Short mmCIF file of C-alpha atoms in Angstrom, two decimals:
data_model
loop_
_atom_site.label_atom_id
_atom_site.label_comp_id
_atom_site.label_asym_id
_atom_site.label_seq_id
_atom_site.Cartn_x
_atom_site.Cartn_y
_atom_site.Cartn_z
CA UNK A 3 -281.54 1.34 -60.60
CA UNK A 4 -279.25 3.21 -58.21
CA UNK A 5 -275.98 1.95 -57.39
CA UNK A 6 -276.04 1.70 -53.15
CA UNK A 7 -273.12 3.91 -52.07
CA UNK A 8 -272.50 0.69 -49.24
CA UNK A 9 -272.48 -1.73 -52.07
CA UNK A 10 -269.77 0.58 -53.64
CA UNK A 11 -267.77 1.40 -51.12
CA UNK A 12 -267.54 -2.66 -50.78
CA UNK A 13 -266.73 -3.14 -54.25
CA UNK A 14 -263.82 -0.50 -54.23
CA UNK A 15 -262.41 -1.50 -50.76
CA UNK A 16 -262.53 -5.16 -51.59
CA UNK A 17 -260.99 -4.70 -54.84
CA UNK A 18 -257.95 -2.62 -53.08
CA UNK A 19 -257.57 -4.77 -50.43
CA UNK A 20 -257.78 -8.09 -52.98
CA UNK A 21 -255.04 -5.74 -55.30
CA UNK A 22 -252.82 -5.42 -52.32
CA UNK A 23 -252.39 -8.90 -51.58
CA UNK A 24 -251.80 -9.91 -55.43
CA UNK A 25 -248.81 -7.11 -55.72
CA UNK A 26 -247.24 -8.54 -52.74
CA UNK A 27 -247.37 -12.34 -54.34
CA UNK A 28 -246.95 -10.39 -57.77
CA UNK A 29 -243.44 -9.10 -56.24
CA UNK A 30 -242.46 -11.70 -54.48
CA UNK A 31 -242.69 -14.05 -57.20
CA UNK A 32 -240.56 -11.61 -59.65
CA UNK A 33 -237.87 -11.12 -57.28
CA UNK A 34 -237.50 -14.99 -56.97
CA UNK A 35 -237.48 -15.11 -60.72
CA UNK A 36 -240.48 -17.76 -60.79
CA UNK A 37 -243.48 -17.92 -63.09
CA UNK A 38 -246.82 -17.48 -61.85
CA UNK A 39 -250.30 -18.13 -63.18
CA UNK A 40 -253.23 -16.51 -61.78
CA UNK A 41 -250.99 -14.89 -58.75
CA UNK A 42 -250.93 -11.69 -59.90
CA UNK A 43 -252.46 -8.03 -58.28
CA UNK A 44 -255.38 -7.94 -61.14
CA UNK A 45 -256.31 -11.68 -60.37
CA UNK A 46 -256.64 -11.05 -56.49
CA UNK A 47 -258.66 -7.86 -57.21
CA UNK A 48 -261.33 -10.05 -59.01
CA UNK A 49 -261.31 -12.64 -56.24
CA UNK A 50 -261.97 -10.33 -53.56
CA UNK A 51 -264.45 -8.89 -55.96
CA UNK A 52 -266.21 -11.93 -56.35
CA UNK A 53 -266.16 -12.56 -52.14
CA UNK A 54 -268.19 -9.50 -52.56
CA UNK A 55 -271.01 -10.68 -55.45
CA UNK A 56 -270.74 -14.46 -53.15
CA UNK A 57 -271.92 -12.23 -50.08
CA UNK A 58 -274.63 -9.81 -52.01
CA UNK A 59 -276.61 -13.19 -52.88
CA UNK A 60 -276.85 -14.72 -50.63
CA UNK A 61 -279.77 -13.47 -48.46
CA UNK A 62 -281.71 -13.91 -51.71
CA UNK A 63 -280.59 -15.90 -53.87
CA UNK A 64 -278.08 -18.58 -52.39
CA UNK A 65 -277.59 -20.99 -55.34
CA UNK A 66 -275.74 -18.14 -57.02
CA UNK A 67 -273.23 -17.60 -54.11
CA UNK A 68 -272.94 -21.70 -54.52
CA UNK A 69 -271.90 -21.23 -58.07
CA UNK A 70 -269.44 -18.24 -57.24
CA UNK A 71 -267.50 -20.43 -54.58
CA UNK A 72 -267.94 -24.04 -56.56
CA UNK A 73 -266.53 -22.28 -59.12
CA UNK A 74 -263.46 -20.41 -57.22
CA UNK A 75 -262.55 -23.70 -55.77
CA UNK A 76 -262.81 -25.40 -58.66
CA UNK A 77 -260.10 -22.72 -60.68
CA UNK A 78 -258.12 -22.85 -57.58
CA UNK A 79 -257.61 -26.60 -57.14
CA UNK A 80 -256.86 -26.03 -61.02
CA UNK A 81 -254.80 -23.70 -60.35
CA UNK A 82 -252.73 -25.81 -58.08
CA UNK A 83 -252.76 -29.28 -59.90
CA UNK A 84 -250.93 -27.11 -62.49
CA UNK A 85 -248.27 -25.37 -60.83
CA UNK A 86 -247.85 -28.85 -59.32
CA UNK A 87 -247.18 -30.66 -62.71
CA UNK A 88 -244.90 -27.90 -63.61
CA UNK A 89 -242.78 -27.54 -60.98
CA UNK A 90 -241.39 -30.40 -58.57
CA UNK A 91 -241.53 -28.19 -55.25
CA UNK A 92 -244.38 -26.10 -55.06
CA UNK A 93 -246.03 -24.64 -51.92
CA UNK A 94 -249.66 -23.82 -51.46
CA UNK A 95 -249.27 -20.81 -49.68
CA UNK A 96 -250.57 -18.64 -52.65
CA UNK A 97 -253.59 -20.60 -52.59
CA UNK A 98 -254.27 -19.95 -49.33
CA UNK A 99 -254.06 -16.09 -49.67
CA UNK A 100 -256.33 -16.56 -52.57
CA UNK A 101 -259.16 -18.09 -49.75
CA UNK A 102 -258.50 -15.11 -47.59
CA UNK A 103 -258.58 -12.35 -50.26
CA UNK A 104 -262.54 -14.22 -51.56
CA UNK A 105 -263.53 -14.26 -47.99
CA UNK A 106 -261.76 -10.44 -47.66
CA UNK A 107 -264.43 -9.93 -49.92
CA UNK A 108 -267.25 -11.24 -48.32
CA UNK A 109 -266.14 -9.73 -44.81
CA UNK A 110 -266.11 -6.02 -46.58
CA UNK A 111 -269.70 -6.29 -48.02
CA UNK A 112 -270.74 -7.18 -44.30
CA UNK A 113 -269.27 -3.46 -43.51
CA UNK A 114 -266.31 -4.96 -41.52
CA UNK A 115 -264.28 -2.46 -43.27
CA UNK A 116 -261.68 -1.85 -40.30
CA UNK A 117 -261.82 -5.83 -39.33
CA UNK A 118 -261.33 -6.40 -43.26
CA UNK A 119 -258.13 -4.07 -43.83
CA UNK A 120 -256.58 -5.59 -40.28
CA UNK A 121 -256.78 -9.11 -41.70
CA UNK A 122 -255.37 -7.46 -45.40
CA UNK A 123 -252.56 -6.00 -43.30
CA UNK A 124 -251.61 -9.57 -41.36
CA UNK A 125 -251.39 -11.61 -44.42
CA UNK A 126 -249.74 -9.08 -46.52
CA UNK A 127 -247.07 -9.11 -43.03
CA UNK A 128 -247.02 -13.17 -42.97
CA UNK A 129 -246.64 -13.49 -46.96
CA UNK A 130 -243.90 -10.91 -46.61
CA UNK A 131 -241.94 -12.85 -43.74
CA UNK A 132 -240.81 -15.75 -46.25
CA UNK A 133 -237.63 -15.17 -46.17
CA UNK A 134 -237.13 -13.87 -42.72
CA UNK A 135 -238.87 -17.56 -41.75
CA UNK A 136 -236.41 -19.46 -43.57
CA UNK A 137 -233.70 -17.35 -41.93
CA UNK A 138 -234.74 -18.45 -39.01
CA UNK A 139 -235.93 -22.13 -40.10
CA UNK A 140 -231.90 -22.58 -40.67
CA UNK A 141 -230.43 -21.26 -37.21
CA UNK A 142 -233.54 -23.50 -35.54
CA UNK A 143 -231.77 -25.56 -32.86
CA UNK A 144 -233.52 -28.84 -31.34
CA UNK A 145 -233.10 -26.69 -28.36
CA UNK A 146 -235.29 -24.13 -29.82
CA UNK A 147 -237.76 -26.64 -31.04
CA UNK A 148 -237.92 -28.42 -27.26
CA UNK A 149 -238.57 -24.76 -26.24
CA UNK A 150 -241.24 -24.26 -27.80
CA UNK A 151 -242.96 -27.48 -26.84
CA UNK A 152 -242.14 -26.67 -23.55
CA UNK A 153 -244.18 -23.33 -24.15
CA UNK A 154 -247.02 -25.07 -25.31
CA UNK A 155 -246.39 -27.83 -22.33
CA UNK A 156 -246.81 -25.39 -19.66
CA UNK A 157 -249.33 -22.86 -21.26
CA UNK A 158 -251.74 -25.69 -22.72
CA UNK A 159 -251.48 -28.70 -20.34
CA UNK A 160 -250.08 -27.39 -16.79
CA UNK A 161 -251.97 -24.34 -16.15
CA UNK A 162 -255.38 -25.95 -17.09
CA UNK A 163 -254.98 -28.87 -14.28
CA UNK A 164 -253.46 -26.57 -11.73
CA UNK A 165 -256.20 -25.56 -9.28
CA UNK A 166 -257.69 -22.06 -9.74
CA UNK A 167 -257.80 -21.31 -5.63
CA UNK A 168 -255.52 -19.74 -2.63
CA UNK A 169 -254.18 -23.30 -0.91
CA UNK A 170 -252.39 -21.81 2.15
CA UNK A 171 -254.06 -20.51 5.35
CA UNK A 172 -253.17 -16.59 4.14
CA UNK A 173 -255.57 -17.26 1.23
CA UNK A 174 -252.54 -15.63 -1.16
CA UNK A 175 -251.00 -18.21 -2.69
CA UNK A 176 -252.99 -19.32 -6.14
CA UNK A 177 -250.65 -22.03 -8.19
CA UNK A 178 -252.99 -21.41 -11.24
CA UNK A 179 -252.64 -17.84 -11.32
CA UNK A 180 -248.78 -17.91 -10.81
CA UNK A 181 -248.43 -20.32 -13.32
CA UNK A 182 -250.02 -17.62 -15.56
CA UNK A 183 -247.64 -14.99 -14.68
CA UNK A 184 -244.99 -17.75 -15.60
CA UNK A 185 -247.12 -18.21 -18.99
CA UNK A 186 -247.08 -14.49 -19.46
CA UNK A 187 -243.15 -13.58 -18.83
CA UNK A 188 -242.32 -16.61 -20.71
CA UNK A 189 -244.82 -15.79 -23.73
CA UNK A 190 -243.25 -12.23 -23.77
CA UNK A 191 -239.53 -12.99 -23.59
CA UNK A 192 -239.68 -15.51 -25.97
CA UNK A 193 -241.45 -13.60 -28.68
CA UNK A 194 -238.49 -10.81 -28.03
CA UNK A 195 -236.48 -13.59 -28.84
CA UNK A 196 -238.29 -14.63 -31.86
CA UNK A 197 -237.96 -11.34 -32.92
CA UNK A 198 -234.54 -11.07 -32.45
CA UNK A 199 -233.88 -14.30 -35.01
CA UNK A 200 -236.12 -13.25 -37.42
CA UNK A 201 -234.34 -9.73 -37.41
CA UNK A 202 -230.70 -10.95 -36.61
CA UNK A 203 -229.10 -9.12 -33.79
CA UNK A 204 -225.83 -9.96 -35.37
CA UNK A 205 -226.41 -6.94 -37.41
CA UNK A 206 -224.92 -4.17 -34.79
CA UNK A 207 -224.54 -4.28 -31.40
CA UNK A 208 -227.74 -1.76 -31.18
CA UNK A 209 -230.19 -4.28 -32.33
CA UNK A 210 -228.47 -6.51 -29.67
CA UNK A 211 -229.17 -4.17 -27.09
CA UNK A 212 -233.09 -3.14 -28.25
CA UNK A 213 -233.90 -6.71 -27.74
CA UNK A 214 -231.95 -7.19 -24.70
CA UNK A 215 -234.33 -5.07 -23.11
CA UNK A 216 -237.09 -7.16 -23.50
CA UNK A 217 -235.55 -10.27 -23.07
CA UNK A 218 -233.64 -9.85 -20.11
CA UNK A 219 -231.72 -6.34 -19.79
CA UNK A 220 -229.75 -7.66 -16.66
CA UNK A 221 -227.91 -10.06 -18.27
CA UNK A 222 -227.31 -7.72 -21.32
CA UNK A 223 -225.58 -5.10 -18.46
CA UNK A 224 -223.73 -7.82 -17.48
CA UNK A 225 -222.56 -9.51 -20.67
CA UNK A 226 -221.19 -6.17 -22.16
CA UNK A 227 -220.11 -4.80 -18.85
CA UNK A 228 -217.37 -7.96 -19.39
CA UNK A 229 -216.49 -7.07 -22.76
CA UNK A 230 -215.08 -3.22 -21.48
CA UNK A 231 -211.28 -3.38 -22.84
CA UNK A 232 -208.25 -1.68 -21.36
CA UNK A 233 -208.20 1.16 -23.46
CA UNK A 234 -211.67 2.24 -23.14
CA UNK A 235 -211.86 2.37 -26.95
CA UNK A 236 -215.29 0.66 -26.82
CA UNK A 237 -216.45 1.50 -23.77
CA UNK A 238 -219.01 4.14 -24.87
CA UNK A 239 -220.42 2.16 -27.75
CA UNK A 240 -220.97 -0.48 -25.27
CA UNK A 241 -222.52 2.23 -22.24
CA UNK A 242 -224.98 3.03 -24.99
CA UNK A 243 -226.15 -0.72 -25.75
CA UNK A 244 -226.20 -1.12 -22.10
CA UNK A 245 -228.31 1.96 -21.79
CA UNK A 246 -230.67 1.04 -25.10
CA UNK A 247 -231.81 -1.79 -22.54
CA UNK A 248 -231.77 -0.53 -19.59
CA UNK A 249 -234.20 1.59 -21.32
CA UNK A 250 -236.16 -0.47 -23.40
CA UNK A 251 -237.09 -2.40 -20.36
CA UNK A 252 -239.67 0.72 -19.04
CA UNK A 253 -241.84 -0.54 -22.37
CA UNK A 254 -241.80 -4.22 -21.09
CA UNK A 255 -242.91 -2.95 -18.04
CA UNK A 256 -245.67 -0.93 -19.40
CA UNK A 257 -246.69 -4.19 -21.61
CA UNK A 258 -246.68 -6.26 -18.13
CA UNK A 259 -248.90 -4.05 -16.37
CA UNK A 260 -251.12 -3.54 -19.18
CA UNK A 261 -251.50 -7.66 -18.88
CA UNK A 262 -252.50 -7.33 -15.23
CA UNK A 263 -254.80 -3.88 -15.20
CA UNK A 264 -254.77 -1.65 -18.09
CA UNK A 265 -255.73 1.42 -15.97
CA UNK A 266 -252.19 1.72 -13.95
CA UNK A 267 -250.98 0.80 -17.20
CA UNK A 268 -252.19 3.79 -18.57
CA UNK A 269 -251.14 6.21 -15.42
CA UNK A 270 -247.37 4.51 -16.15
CA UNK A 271 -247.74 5.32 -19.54
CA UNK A 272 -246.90 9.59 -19.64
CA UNK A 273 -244.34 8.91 -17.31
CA UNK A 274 -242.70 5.83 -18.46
CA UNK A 275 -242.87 6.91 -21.98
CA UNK A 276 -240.76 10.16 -21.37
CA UNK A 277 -238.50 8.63 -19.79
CA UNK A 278 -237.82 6.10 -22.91
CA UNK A 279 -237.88 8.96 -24.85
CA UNK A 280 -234.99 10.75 -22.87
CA UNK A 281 -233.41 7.70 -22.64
CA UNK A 282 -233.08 6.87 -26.24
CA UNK A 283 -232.09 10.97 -26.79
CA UNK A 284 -228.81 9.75 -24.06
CA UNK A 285 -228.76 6.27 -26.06
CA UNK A 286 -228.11 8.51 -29.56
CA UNK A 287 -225.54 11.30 -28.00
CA UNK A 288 -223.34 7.86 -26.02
CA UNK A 289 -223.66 6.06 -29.56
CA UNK A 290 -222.52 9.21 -31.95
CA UNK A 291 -219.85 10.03 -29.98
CA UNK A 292 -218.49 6.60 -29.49
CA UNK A 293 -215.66 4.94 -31.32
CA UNK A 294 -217.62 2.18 -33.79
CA UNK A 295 -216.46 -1.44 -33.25
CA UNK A 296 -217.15 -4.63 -33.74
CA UNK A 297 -218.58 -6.71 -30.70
CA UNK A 298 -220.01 -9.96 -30.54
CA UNK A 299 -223.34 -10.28 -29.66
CA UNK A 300 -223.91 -13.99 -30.24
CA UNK A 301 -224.68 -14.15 -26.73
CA UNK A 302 -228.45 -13.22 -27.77
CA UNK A 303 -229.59 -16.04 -29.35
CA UNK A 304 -229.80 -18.01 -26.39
CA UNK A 305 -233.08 -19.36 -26.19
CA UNK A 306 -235.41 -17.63 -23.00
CA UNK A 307 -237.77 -20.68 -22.71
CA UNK A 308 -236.55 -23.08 -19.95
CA UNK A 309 -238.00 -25.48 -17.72
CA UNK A 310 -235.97 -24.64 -14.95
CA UNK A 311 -236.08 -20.62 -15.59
CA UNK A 312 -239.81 -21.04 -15.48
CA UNK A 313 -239.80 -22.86 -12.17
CA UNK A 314 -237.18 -20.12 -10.98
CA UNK A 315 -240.03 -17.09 -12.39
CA UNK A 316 -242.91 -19.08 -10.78
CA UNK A 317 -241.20 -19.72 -7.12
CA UNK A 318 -240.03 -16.23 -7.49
CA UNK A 319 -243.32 -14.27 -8.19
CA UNK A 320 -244.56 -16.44 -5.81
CA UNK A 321 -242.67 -15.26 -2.92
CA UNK A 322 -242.85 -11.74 -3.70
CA UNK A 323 -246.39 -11.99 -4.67
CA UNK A 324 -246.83 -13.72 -0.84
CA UNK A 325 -244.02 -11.50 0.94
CA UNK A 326 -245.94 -8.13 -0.30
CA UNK A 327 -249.41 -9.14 0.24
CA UNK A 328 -248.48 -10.00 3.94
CA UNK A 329 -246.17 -7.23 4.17
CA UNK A 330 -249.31 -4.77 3.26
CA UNK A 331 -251.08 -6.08 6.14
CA UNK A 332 -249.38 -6.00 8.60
CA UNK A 333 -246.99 -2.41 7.88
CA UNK A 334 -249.24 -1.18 5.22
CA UNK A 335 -247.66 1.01 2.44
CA UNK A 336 -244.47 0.79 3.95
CA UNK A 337 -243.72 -2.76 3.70
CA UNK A 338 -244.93 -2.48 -0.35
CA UNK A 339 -242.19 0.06 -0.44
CA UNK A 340 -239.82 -2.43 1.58
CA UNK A 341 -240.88 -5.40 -1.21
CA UNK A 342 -240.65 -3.42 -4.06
CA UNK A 343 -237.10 -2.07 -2.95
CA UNK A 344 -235.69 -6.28 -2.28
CA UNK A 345 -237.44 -7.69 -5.27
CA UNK A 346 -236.12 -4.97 -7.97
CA UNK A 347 -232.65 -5.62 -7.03
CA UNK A 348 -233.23 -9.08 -9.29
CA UNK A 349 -236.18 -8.55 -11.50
CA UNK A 350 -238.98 -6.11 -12.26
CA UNK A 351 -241.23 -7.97 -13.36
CA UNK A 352 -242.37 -9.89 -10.91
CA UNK A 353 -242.90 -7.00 -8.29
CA UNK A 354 -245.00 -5.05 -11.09
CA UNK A 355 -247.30 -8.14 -11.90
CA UNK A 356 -247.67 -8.67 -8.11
CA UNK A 357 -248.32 -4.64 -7.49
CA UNK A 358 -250.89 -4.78 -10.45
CA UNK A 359 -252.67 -7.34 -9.50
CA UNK A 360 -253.33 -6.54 -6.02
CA UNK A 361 -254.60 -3.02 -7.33
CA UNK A 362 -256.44 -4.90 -9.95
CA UNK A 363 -258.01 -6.77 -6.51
CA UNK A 364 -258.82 -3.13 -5.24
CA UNK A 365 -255.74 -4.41 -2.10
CA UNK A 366 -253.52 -1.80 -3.04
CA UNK A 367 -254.08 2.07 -3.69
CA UNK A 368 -253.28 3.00 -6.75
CA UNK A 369 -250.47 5.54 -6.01
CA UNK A 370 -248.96 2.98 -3.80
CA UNK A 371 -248.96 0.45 -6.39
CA UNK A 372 -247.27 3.36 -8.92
CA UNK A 373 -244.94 4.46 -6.21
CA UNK A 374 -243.62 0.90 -5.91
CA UNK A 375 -243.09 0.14 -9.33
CA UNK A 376 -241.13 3.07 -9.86
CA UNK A 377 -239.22 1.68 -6.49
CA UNK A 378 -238.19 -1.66 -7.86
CA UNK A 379 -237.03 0.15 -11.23
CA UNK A 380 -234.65 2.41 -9.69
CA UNK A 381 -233.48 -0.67 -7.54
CA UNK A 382 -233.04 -2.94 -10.69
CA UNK A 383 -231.59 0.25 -12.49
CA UNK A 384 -229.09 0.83 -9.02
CA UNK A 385 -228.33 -2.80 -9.82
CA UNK A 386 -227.44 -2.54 -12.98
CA UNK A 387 -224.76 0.62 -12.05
CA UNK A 388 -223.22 -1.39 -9.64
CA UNK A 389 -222.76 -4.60 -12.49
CA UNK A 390 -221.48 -2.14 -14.63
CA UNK A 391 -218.86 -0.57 -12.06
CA UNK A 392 -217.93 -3.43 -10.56
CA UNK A 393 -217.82 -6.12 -14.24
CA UNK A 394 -216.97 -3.38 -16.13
CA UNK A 395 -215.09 -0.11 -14.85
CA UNK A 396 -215.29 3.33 -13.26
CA UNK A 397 -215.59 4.77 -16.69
CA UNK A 398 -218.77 2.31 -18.11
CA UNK A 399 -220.17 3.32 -14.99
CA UNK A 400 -219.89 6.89 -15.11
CA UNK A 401 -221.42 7.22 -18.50
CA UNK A 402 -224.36 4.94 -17.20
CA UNK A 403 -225.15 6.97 -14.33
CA UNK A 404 -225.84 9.75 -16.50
CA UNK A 405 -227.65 7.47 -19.29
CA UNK A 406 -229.46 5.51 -16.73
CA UNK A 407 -230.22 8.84 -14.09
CA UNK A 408 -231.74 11.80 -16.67
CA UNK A 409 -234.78 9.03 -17.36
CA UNK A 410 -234.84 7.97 -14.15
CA UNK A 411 -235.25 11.88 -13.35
CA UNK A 412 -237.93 12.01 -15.67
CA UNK A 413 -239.96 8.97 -14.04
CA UNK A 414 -240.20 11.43 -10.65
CA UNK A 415 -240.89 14.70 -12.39
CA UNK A 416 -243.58 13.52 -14.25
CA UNK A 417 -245.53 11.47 -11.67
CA UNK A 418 -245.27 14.75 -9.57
CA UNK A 419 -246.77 16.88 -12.04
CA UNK A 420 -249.56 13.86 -12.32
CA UNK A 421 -249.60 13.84 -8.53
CA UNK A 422 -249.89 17.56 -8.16
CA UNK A 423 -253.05 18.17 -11.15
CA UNK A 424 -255.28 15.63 -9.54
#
């Protein structure tokens, strides 16, 4: 009898995939100096090998894939009874991975290879996080922990009751889908700022300014626009954290369009891309040729989820959401121009959600909706010079005008060239 090539391209795959996930428990057991039982790479490879035999009988003969998982179970709970009599604290996280390396298996003989190696990846990435989660399990304030009830508050219990239809006479004004927008920037800042603990921006003042950029690069300008001494002796290490978020804040914007419509997300994309690039190239020559201190950058773990920054989002999207729909109307283009000008002097974000969604709504043509985008980022960038002249000094603001100008540059030369070739 012939060996199906399928069947043994399942039988290899599962068996790497089950042999990934035991070296990672394998290694992560050794370097915490514990003893394991059946947690090693070999025993993972035979449980995602017998997913596989559990799935190839079943159509047939069913009682046998029975056996295969009574059995698994079985050693497992066995398994864990034991390491529970041995040790006084003992998780059952291992035993969990076990489950999803057997049902790995299963998934692989169903020729979900891609779906298969994806879920490999993700709980090779979550076993892998222990310590970064107990990191961050130890700086947890109450604050953070009313935050993210608050998330769940307004993502799982508002926005369901909150009616789902224009209540004013301009038909514009939609509290359920504003309250979305509000889910959306909140969802996104915070997970920048989950990020940021598990990582620890207290490393550099670099990571401090990467993450600034998606949590809120304003207040980053702002913060280390203040900290500009006398002497200028950290002034350029500081212009190029500035500048790493001031940049980093064209990928948020990409991310928030690609919420709304993923086609203008896509025409942003060359453009906006480039100009991170150049940015970061003007974030590297600021950083090299700066004098390397030490700055605190404690100011980051300050905790994006509030009730009363939500409301603030929400009654602000609203407006401009409201103000550039009429605005449209009655001046056309022009007054989307005017909208996206007034609105980026504060925040980006809610001019690009409002501008995608009204192209989304086929309301807006999608060069105007582009053009304004790249309006209320140069106005939000213009901002940002002026905190940094004004907070800081002439010479911050010098080297962000060059930092902050060559991608801004980029932004117009490369929606020309897309202009021009359609």
């Amino acid at each position: 009898m012939e060996l199906d090539l399928n069947i043994a391209k399942s039988i290899l795959l599962s068996v790497l995939l089950g042999f990934s996930i035991g070296l990672q428990r394998e290694i992560s057991f050794a370097l915490r100096e514990e003893n394991i039982t059946f947690t090693g790479a070999r025993s993972f490879a035979i449980i995602s090998l017998l997913g596989v035999l559990a799935a190839y009988f079943k159509a047939n003969f069913i009682w046998i894939t029975i056996v295969i998982t009574f059995i698994f179970g079985a050693l497992l709970i066995s398994s864990f009874i034991i390491r529970v009599l041995r040790h006084e604290k003992s998780g059952s996280t291992t035993e969990f991975a076990a489950i999803a390396a057997f049902l790995i298996g299963m998934i692989v003989y169903d020729g979900l290879y891609l779906f298969a190696t994806f879920t490999t990846v993700i709980v090779i990435f979550i076993l892998d996080i222990r310590s970064n989660i107990l990191q961050l399990a130890d700086k947890t304030t109450n604050k953070d922990l009313h935050s993210m009830v608050l998330f769940l508050l307004i993502t799982f219990i508002i926005l369901p009751i909150l009616p789902n239809h224009t209540i004013d006479p301009y038909q514009i004004i939609n509290p359920y889908f504003i309250w979305m927008m509000v889910v959306l920037i909140s969802g996104l800042s915070f997970a920048g700022y989950i990020a940021a603990r598990l990582i620890g921006v207290s490393r550099g003042i670099m990571v401090a300014g990467f993450f600034g950029g998606f949590l809120s690069s304003t207040a980053t300008t702002i913060t280390f626009s203040k900290k500009v001494d006398e002497q200028n002796k950290t002034t350029r290490h500081l212009a190029s954290a500035i500048a790493l978020a001031c940049t980093t804040m064209y990928i948020r914007i990409i991310i928030v369009s690609a919420f709304i419509d993923i086609g203008i997300a896509l025409k942003l994309l060359p453009a906006y891309l480039l100009a991170t690039i150049t940015g970061y190239m003007c974030v590297y020559y600021l950083y090299k040729h700066s004098e390397k201190c030490s700055i605190d950058v404690d100011f980051m773990y300050q905790n994006p989820l509030d009730l009363k920054e939500a409301l603030k989002f929400g009654l602000l999207f609203g407006i401009v959401f409201g103000v550039t729909t009429l605005l449209k109307d009655w001046t056309g283009a022009l007054g989307v121009y005017i909208s996206s000008l007034l609105s980026g002097v504060s925040d980006v974000d809610a001019i690009t959600l409002s501008l995608s969604t009204l192209y989304r709504e086929g309301n807006l043509m999608l060069y105007t909706a582009l053009i304004g985008i790249v309006i209320a980022t140069f106005s939000n960038s213009l901002t940002k010079l002026a905190i940094a002249y004004t907070t800081g000094n002439k010479v911050l603001g010098n080297y962000l005008s060059i930092a902050l100008g060559i991608p801004l540059t980029t932004i117009i030369i490369v929606l020309s060239i897309q202009e021009l070739l359609l």
